[in-house]
Short mmCIF file of C-alpha atoms in Angstrom, two decimals:
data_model
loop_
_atom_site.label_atom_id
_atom_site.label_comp_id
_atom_site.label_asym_id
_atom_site.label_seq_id
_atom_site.Cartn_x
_atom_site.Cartn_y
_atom_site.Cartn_z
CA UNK Z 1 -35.77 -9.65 2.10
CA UNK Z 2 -32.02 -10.80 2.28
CA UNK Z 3 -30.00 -12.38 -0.29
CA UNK Z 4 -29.24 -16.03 -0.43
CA UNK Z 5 -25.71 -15.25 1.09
CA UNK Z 6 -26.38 -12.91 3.45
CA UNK Z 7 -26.34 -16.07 5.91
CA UNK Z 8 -22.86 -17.27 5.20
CA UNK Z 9 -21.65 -13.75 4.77
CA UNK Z 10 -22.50 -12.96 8.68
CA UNK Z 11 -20.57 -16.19 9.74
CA UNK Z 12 -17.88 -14.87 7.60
CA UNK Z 13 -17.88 -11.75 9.03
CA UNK Z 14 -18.53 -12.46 12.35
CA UNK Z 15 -15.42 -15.08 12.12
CA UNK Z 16 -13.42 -12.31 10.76
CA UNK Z 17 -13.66 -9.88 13.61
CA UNK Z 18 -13.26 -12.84 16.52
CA UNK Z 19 -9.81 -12.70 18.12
CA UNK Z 20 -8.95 -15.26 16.04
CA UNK Z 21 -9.58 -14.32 12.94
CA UNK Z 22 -7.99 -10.81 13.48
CA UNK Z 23 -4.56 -13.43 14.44
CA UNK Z 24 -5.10 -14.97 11.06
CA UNK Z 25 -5.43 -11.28 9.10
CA UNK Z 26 -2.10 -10.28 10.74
CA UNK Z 27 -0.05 -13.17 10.01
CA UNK Z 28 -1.47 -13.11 6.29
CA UNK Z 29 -0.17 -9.66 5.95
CA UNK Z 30 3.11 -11.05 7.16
CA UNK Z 31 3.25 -14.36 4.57
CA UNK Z 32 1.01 -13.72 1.81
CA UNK Z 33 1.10 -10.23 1.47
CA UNK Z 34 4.96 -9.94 1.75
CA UNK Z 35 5.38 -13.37 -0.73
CA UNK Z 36 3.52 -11.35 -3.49
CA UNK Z 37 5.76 -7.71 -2.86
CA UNK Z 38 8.87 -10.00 -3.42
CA UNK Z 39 7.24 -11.54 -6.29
CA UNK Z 40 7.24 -7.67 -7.84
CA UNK Z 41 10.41 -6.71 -6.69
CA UNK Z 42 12.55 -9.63 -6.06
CA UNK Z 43 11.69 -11.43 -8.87
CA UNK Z 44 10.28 -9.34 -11.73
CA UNK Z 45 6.59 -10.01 -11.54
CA UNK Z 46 5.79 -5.81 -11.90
CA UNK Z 47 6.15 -6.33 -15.69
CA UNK Z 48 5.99 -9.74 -17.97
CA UNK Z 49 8.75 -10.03 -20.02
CA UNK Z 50 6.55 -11.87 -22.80
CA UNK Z 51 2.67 -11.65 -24.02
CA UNK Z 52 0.22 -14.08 -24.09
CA UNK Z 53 -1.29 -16.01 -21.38
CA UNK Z 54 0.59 -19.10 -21.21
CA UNK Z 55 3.74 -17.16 -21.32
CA UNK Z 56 2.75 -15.08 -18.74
CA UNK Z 57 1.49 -18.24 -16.93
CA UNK Z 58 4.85 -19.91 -17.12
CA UNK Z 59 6.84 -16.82 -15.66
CA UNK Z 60 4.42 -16.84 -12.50
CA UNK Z 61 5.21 -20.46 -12.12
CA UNK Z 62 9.01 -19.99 -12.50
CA UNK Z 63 8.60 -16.99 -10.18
CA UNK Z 64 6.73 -19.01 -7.60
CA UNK Z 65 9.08 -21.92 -8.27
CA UNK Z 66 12.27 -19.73 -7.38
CA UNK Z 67 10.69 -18.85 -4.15
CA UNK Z 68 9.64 -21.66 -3.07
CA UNK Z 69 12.89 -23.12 -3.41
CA UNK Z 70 14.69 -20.07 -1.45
CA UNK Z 71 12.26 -21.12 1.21
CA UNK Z 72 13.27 -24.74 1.15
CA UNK Z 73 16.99 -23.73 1.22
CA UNK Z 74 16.46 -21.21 3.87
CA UNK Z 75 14.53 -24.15 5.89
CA UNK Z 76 16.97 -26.39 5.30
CA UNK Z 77 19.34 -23.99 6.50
CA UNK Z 78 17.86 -23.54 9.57
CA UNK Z 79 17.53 -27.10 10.39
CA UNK Z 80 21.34 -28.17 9.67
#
């Protein structure tokens, strides 16, 4: 017998491995990947500076913040 998911988990898959999909892994490697390295190096996501959730919370929001403004200002950049 297969599992209730094993359905959806072959269109997954088989979406995955179709030329697009393999497109879509690369590029994520390039945006997503690389946003979250900065995040640790850039920005000093390796180690919170405070404990407890919502303090930890609020730096990954500043830290997100911060780069999605240096993506607006390089954007805007770009386009003046």
């Amino acid at each position: 017998t297969r599992h209730v998911w094993e359905d959806s988990k072959d269109k997954v898959r088989e979406n995955r491995l179709s030329n697009e999909g393999k497109w879509i892994y690369r590029m994520r490697k390039e945006k997503v990947e690389r946003s979250f390295a900065d995040s640790k190096e850039l920005h000093g996501l390796r180690y919170c500076r405070l404990r407890g959730r919502d303090n930890v919370r609020e730096q990954a929001l500043m830290t997100a913040a911060c780069q999605n403004m240096k993506k607006i200002a390089l954007h805007l950049d770009r386009v003046v």
